[in-house]
Short mmCIF file of C-alpha atoms in Angstrom, two decimals:
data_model
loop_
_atom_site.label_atom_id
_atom_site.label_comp_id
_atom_site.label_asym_id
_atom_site.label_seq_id
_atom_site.Cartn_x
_atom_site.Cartn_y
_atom_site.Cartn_z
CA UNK A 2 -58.51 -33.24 58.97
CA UNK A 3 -61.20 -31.36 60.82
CA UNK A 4 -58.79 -28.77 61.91
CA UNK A 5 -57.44 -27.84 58.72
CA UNK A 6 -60.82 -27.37 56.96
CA UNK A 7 -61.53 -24.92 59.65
CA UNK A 8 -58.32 -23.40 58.72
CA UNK A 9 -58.81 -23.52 55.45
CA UNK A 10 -62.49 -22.07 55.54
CA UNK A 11 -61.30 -19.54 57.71
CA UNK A 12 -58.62 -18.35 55.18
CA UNK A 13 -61.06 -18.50 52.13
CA UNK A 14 -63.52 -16.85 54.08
CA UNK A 15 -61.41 -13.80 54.17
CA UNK A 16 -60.41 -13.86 51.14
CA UNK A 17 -64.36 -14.14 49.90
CA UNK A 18 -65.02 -17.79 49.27
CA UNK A 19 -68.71 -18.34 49.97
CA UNK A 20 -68.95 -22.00 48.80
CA UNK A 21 -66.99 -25.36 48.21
CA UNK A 22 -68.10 -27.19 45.15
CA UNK A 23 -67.44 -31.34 46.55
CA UNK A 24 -66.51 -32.94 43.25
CA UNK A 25 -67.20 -36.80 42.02
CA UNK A 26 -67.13 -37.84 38.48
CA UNK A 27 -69.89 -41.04 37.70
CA UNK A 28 -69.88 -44.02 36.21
CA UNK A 29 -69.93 -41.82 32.55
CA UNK A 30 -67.52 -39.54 33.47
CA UNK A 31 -70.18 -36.85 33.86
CA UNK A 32 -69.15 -34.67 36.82
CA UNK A 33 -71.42 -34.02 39.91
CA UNK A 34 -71.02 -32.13 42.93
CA UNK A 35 -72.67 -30.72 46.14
CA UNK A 36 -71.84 -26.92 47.22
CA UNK A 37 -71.44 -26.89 50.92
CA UNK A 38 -71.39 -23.08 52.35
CA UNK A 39 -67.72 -22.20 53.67
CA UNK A 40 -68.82 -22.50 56.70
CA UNK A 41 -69.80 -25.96 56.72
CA UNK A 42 -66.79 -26.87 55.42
CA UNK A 43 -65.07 -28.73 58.60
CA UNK A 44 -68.28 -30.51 59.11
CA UNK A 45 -68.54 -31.76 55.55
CA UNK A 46 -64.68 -32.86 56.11
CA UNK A 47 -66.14 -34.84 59.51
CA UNK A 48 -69.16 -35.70 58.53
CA UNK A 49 -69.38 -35.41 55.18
CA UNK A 50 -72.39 -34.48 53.09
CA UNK A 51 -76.06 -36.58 52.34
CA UNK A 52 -76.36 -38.16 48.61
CA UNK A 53 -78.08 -41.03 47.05
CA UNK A 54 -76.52 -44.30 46.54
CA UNK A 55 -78.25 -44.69 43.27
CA UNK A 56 -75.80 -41.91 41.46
CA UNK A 57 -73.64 -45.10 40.88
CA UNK A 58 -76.60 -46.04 38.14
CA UNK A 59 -76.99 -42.79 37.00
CA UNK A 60 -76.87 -43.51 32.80
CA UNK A 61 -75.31 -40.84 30.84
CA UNK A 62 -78.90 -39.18 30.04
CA UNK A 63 -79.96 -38.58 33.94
CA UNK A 64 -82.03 -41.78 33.97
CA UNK A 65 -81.72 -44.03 36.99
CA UNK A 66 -81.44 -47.85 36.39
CA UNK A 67 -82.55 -49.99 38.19
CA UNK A 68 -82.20 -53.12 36.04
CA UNK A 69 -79.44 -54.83 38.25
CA UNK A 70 -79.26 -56.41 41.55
CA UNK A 71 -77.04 -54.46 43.65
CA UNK A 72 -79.00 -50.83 43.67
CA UNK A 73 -82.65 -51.91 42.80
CA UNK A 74 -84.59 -49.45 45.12
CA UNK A 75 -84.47 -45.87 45.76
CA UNK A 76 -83.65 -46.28 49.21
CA UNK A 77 -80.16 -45.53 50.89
CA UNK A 78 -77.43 -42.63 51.25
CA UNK A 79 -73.96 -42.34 51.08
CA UNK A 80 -72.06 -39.70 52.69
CA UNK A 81 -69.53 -37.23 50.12
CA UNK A 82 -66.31 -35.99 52.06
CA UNK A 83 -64.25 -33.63 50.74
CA UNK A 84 -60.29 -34.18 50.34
CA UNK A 85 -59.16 -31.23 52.18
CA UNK A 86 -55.35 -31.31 50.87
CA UNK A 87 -56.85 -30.88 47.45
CA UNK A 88 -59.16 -27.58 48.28
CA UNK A 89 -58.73 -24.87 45.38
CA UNK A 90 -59.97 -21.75 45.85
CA UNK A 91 -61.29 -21.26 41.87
CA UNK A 92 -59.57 -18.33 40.17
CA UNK A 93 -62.28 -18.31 37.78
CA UNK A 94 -65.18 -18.31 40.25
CA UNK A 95 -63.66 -16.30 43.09
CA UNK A 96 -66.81 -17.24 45.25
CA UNK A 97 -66.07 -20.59 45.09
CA UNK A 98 -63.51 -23.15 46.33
CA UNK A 99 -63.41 -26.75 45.07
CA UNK A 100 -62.42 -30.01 46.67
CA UNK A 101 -62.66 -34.07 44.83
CA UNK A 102 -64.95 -35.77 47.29
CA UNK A 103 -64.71 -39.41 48.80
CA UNK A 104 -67.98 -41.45 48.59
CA UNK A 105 -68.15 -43.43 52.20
CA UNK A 106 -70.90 -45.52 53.38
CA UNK A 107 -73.55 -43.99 55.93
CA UNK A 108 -71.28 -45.33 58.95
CA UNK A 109 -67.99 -44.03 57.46
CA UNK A 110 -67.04 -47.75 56.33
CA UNK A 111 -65.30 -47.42 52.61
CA UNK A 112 -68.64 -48.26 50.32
CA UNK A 113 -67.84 -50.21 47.34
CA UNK A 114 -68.79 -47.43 44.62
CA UNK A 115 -66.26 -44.89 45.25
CA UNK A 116 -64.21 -44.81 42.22
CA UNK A 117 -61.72 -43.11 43.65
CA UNK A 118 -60.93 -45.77 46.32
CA UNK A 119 -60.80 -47.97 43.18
CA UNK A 120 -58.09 -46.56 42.00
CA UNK A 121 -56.36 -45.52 45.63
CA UNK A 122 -56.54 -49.40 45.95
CA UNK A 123 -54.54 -49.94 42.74
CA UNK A 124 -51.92 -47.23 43.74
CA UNK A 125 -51.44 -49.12 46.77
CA UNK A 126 -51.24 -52.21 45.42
CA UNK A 127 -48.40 -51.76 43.13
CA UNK A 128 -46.77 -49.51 46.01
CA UNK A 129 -46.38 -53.05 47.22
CA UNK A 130 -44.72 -54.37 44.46
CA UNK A 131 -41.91 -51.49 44.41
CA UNK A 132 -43.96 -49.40 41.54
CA UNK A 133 -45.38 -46.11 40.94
CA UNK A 134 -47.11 -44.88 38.31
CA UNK A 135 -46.80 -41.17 36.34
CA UNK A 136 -49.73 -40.08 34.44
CA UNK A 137 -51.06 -36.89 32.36
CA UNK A 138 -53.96 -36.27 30.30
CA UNK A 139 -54.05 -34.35 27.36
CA UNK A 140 -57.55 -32.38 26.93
CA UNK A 141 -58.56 -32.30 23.75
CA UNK A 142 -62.15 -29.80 23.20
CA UNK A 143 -64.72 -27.98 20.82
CA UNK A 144 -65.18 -24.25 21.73
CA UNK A 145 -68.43 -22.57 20.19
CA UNK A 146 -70.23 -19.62 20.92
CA UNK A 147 -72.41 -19.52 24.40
CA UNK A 148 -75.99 -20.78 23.22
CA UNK A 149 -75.40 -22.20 20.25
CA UNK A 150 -76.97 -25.80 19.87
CA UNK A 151 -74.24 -27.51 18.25
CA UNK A 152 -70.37 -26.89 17.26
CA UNK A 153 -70.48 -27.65 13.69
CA UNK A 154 -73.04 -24.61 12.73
CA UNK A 155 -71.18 -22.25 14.81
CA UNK A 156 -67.68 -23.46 15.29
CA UNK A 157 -66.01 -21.34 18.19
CA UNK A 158 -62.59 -20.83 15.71
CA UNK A 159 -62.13 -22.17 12.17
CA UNK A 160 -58.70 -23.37 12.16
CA UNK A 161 -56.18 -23.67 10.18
CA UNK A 162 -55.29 -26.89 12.18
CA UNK A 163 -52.44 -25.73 14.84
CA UNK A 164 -52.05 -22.41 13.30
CA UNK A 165 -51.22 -19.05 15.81
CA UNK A 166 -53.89 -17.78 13.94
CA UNK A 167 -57.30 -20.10 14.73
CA UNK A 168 -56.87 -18.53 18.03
CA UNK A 169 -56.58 -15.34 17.59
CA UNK A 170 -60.61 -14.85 17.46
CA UNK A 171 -60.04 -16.56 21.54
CA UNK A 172 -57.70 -14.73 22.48
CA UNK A 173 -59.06 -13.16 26.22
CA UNK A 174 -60.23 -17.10 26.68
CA UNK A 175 -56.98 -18.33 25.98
CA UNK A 176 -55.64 -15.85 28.14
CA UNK A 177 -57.72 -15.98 31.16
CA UNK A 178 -57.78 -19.96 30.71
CA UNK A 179 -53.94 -20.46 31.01
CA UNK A 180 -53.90 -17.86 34.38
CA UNK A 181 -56.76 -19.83 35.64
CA UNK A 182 -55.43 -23.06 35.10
CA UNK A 183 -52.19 -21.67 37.24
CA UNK A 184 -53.76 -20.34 39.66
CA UNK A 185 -55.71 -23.69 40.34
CA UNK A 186 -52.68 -25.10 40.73
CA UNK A 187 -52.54 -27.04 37.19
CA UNK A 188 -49.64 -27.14 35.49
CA UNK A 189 -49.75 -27.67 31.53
CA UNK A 190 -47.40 -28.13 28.88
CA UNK A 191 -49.18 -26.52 26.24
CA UNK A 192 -52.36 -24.97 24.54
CA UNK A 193 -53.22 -24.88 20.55
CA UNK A 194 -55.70 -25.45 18.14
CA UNK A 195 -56.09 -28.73 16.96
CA UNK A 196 -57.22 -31.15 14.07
CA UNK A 197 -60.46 -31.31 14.45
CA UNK A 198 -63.65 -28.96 14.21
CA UNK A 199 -62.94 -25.81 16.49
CA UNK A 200 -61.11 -27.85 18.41
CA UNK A 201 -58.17 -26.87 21.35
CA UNK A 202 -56.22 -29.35 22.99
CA UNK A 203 -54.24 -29.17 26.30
CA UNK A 204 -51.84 -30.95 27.90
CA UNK A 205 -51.86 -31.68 31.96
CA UNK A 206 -48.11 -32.43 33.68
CA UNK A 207 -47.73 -36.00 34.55
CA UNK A 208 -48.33 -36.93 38.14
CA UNK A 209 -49.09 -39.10 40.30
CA UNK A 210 -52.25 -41.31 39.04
CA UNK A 211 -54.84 -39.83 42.67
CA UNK A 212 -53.53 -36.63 41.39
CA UNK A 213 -54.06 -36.81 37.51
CA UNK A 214 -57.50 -37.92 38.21
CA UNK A 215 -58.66 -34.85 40.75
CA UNK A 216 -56.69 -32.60 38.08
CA UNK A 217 -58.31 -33.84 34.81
CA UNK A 218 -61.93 -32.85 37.21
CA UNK A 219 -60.70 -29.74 37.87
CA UNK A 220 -59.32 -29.23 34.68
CA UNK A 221 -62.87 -29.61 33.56
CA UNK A 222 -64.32 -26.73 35.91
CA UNK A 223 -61.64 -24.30 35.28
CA UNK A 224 -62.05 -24.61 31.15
CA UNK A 225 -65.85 -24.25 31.41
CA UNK A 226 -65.80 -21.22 33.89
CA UNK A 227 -63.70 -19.35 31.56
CA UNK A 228 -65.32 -20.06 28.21
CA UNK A 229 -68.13 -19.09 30.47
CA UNK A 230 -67.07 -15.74 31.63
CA UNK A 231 -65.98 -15.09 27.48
CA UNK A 232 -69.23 -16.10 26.19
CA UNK A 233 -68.15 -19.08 24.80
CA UNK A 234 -69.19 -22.67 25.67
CA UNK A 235 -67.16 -26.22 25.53
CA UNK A 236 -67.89 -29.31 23.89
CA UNK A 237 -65.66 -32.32 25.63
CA UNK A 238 -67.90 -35.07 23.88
CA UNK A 239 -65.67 -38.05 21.83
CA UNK A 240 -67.71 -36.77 18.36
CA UNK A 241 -68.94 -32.93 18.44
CA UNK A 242 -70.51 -34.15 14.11
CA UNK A 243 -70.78 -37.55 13.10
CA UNK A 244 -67.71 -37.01 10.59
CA UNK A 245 -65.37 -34.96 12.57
CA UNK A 246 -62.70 -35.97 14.11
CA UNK A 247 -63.48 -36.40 17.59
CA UNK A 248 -62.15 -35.45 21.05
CA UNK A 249 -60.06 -37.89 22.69
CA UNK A 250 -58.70 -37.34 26.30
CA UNK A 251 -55.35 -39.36 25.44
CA UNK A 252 -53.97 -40.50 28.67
CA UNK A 253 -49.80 -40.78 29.24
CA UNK A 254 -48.24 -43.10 31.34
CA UNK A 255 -44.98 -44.28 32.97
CA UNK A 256 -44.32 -46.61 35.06
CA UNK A 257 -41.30 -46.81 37.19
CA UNK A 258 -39.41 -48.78 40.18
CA UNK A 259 -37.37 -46.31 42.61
CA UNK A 260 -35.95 -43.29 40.76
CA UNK A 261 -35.76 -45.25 37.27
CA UNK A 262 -38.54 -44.99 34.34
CA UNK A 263 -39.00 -48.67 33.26
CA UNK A 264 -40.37 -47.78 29.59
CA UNK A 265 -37.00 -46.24 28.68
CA UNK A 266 -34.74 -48.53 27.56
CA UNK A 267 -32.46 -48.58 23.69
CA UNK A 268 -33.28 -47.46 21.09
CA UNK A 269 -37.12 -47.53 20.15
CA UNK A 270 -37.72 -50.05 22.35
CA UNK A 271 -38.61 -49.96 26.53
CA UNK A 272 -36.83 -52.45 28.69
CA UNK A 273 -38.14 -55.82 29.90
CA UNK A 274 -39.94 -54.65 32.83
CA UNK A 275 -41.56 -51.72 30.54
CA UNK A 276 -42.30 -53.85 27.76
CA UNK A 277 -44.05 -56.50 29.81
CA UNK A 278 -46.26 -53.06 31.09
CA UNK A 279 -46.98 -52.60 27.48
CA UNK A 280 -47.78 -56.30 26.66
CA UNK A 281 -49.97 -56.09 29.93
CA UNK A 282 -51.68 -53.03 28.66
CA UNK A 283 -52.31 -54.56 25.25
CA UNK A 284 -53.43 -58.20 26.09
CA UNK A 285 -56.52 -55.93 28.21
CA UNK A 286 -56.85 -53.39 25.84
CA UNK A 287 -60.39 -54.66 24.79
CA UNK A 288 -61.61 -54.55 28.46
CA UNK A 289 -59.48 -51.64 29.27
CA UNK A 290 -61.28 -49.62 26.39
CA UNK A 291 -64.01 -50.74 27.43
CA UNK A 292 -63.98 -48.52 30.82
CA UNK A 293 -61.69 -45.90 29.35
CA UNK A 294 -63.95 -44.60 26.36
CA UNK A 295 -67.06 -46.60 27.69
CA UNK A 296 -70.01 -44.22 25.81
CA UNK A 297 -72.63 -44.82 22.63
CA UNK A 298 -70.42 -42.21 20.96
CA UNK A 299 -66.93 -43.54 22.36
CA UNK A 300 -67.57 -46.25 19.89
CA UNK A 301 -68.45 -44.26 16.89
CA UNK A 302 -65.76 -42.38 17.21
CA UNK A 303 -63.40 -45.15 17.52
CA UNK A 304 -62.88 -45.55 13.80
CA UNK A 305 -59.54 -45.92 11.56
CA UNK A 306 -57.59 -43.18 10.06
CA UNK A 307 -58.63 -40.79 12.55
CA UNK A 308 -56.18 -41.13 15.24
CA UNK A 309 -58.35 -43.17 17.62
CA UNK A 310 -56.50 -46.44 17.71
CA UNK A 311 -59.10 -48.89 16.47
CA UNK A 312 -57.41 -51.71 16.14
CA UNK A 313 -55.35 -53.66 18.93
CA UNK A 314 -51.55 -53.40 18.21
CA UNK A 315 -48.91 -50.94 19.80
CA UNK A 316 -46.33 -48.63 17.63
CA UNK A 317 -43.43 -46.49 18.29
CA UNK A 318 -44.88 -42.94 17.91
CA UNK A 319 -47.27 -44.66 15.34
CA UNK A 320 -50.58 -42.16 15.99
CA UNK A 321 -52.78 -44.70 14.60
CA UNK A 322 -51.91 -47.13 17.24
CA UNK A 323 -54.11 -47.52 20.69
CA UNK A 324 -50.79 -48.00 22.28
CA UNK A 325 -48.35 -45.66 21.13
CA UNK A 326 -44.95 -45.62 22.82
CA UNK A 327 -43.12 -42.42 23.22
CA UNK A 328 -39.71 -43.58 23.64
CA UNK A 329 -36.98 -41.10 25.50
CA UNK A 330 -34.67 -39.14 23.55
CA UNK A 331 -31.01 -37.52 24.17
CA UNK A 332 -32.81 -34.28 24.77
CA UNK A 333 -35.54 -35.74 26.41
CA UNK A 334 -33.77 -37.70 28.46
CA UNK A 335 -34.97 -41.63 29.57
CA UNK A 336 -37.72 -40.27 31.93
CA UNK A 337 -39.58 -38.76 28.97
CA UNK A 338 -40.44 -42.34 27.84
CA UNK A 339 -44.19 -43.48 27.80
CA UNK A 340 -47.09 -44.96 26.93
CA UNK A 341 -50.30 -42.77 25.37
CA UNK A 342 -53.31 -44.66 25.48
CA UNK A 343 -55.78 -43.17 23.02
CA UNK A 344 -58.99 -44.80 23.03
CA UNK A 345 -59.96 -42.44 26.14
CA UNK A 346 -61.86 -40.07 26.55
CA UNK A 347 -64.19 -37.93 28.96
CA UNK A 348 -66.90 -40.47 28.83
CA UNK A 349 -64.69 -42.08 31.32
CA UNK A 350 -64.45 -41.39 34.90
CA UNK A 351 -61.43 -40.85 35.20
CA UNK A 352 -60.39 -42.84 38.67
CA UNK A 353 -61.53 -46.41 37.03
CA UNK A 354 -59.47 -45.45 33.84
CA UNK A 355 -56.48 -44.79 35.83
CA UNK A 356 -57.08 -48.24 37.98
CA UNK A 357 -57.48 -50.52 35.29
CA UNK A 358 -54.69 -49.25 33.05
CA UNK A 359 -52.79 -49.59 36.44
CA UNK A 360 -53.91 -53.07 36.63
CA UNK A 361 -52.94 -54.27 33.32
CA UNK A 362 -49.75 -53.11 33.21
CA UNK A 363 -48.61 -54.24 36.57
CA UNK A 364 -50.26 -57.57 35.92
CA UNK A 365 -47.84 -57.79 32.46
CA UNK A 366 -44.98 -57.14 34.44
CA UNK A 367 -45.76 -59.45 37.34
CA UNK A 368 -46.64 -62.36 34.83
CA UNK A 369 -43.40 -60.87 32.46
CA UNK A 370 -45.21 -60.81 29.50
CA UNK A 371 -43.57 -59.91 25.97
CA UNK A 372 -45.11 -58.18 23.50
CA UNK A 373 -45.41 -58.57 19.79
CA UNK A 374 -43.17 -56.70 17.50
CA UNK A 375 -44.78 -53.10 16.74
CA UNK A 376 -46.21 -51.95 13.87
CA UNK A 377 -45.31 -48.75 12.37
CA UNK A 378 -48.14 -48.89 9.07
CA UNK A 379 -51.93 -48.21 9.69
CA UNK A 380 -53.84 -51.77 9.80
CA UNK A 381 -56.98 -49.59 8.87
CA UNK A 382 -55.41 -49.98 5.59
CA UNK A 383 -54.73 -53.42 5.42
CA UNK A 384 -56.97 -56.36 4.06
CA UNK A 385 -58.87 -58.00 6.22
CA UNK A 386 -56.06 -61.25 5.61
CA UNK A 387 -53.37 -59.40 6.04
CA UNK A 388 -54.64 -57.68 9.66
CA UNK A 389 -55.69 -61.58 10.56
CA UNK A 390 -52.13 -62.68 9.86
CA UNK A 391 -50.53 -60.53 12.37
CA UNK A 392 -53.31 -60.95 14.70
CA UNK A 393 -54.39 -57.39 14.73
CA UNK A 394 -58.21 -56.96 15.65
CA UNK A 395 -60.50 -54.62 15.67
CA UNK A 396 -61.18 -53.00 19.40
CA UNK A 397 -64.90 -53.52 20.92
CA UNK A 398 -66.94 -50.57 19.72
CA UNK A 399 -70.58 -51.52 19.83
CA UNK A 400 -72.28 -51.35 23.80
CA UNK A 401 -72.82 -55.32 23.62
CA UNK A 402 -68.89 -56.18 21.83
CA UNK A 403 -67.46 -53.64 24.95
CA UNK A 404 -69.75 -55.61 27.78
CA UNK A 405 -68.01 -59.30 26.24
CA UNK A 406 -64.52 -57.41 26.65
CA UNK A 407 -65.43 -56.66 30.62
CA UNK A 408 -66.78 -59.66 31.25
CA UNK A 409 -63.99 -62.19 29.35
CA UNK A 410 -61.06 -60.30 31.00
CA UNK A 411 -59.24 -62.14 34.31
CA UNK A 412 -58.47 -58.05 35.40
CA UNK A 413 -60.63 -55.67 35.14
CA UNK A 414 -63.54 -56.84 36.71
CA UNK A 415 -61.30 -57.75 39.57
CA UNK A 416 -60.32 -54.11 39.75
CA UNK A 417 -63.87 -52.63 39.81
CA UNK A 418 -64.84 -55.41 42.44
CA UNK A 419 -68.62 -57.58 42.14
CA UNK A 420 -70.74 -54.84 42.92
CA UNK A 421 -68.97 -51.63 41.17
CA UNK A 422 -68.92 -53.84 38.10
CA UNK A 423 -72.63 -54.53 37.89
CA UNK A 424 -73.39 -50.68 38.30
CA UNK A 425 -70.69 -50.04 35.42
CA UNK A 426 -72.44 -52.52 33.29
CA UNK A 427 -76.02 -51.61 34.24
CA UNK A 428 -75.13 -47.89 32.72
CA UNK A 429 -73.83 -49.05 29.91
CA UNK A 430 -76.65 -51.51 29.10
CA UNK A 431 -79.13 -48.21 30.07
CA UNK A 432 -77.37 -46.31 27.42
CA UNK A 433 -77.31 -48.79 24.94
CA UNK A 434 -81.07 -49.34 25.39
CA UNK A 435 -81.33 -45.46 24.90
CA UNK A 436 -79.15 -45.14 21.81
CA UNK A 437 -80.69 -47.98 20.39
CA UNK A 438 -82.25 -47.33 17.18
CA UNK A 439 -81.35 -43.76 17.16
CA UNK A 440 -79.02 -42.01 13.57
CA UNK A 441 -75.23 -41.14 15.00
CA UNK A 442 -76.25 -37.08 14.55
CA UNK A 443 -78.92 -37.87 17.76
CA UNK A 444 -76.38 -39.88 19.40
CA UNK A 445 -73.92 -37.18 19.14
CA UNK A 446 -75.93 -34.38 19.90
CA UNK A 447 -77.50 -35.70 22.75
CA UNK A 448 -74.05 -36.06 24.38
CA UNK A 449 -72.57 -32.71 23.32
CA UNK A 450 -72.82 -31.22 26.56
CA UNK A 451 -72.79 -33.94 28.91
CA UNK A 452 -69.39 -33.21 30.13
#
């Protein structure tokens, strides 16, 4: 590995590169990263680079916690090593190269925090089992002007909803976004403006779920650098207002054995191996959400008849629904099928999300679970009897209703492990403490720019 970062450096050295960002996401989802100079490169790959243990209790507001038993001191490093097959150099920050990093204890042992060994664990795991996983995110965003305080007094386009014509006023962003995005080596399916307030959505190409994760990070970098270089600035928050509708980062998945997708099947319905993923999915939904759109504002946004999926039911292309299968089509063909999971959002890191959703649906198929029939109505519209009689419920949206989902589900806490589980839940409690108290236009705000 040594050798080809000296390659590589060498290479982006020429070609002007003074710096590698080394990219992590936290326990909020909130990016971080060390720039090593391109030089130091193959000794950052070796060696990798000095950073404190406690960014696993870093809350979403920069405040360290210490109120758990597995971090409680300031003492103690971990060392950040870039993933030299995934070097970029960044087409919107020619000076600049960037890598995902791997979090390793001081002597190079794995080190319990690294959420991207969490989920390189889960890969593995169902490798084992004869399954592999497709995933893709789509990116949903507020664009305002560079500056401005908040989105909704100086929206960055003002629609119509999905009209040609919302981004016209964007035009050189939309431009030098979809070369940048290509030349990072991201392929997407499409750009347009969406439902809510100045808001653009993209979609990234399903792969594999290591992959998806690094991609939705660089993703990330690649939309702020060139809203950046257009004066313009992004808003990836779940709620930009209190009223809007908010920004979900709805996450696709297949699930397949050998070259066959498992979640296509007849008709609208997957087969028995892809509806037992499903049923595995939606029996941990509550805990599952729980890590997927884990923020204060994940929960306010997570309300009915906005597309969030509030309650806990799946539906067949039912946009209300948490769970909402995308079955395949004659033109589609079978390996279009899938599942969109859309209480997610960029509050989550993006590694855990991918594990746990892993996790659940592998554990439905191992235990060949069967899911209820699907619903094709909005519950959000239903009595409170009627939603009991099908046993729909509502989906843990307060900090305290999301910590009783982690902590009553026989999977997910499993997946994060003892000590990655009591930093998650640490955070959370941190934020909670912060939030509490506090009108939903502070909460918002406070988190417009967090991501």
């Amino acid at each position: 590995m040594t050798k080809a970062a000296s390659a590589a450096a060498k290479d982006l050295a020429a070609a002007g590169v003074s710096g590698v960002h080394l990219a992590w996401a936290d326990n909020n989802g909130i990016p971080r990263s060390r720039i090593v100079p391109i030089g130091g490169l193959a000794d950052a790959a070796a060696r990798g680079v000095g950073v404190t243990s406690l960014f696993a209790v870093f809350d979403s507001h920069d405040v360290i916690t210490y109120d758990q038993p597995v971090l409680p001191t300031p003492s103690g490093d971990v060392r950040l090593v870039p993933v030299v097959e995934r070097l970029r150099r960044l087409s919107g920050q020619r000076a600049l190269a960037w890598a995902p990093g791997r979090q390793l204890a001081a002597d190079g042992s794995p080190w319990p925090y690294c959420q991207r060994a969490v989920l390189e664990r889960q890969v593995e795991a169902a490798a084992r089992r004869g399954l592999t996983l497709l995933a893709g995110y789509e990116l949903e965003f507020a664009v305002a002007p560079a500056g401005s305080a908040d989105v909704e007094s100086a929206p960055g386009h003002g629609g119509p909803a999905y009209s040609p014509h919302a981004l016209v006023p964007l035009d050189d962003f939309i431009a030098a976004l979809l070369h940048d995005l290509d030349a990072n080596g991201l392929r997407i399916g499409q750009v347009h403006a969406e439902y809510g307030l100045a808001q653009v959505e993209l979609t990234l190409a399903a792969t594999d779920p290591v992959s998806a994760a690094d991609d939705q990070l660089l993703a990330r970098q690649t939309i702020h650098a060139a809203a950046h270089a257009h004066g313009l600035r992004v808003s990836f928050a779940p709620l930009v207002a209190p009223r809007a509708a908010g920004n979900g980062w709805h996450l696709h998945t297949s699930i397949w054995r050998g070259g066959d997708n498992l979640l296509s099947g007849t008709g609208e319905r997957p087969g028995p191996e892809g509806a037992a993923y499903l049923a595995g999915l939606l029996r941990e939904l509550p805990a599952v959400a729980a890590v997927t759109a884990p923020s204060v504002p994940s929960g306010l946004r997570l309300r009915p008849g906005y597309f969030a999926g509030a309650y806990a039911f799946w539906g067949v292309e039912n946009r209300e629904a948490p769970l909402r299968y995308v079955p395949g089509s004659e033109l589609l063909g079978p390996g279009h099928a899938n599942v969109e999971l859309k209480p997610s959002d960029a509050s989550a890191n993006p590694y855990l999300a991918l594990a746990v959703v892993l996790a659940a649906g592998t554990a439905g198929i191992e235990q060949g679970l069967t899911p209820p029939e699907p619903i094709a109505q909005d519950p959000g519209t239903w009595t409170a009897r009627e939603r009991s009689a099908r046993g729909i419920e509502r989906l843990p949206a307060s900090p305290a209703e999301q910590d009783a989902a982690l902590r009553g589900s026989a999977v997910v806490p499993e997946v994060l492990g003892a000590d990655l589980l009591a930093a998650f839940r640490a955070v959370r409690a941190s934020d909670a403490a912060w939030a509490a108290g506090k009108e939903a236009a502070e909460i918002v705000h406070a988190h417009l720019w967090r991501y």
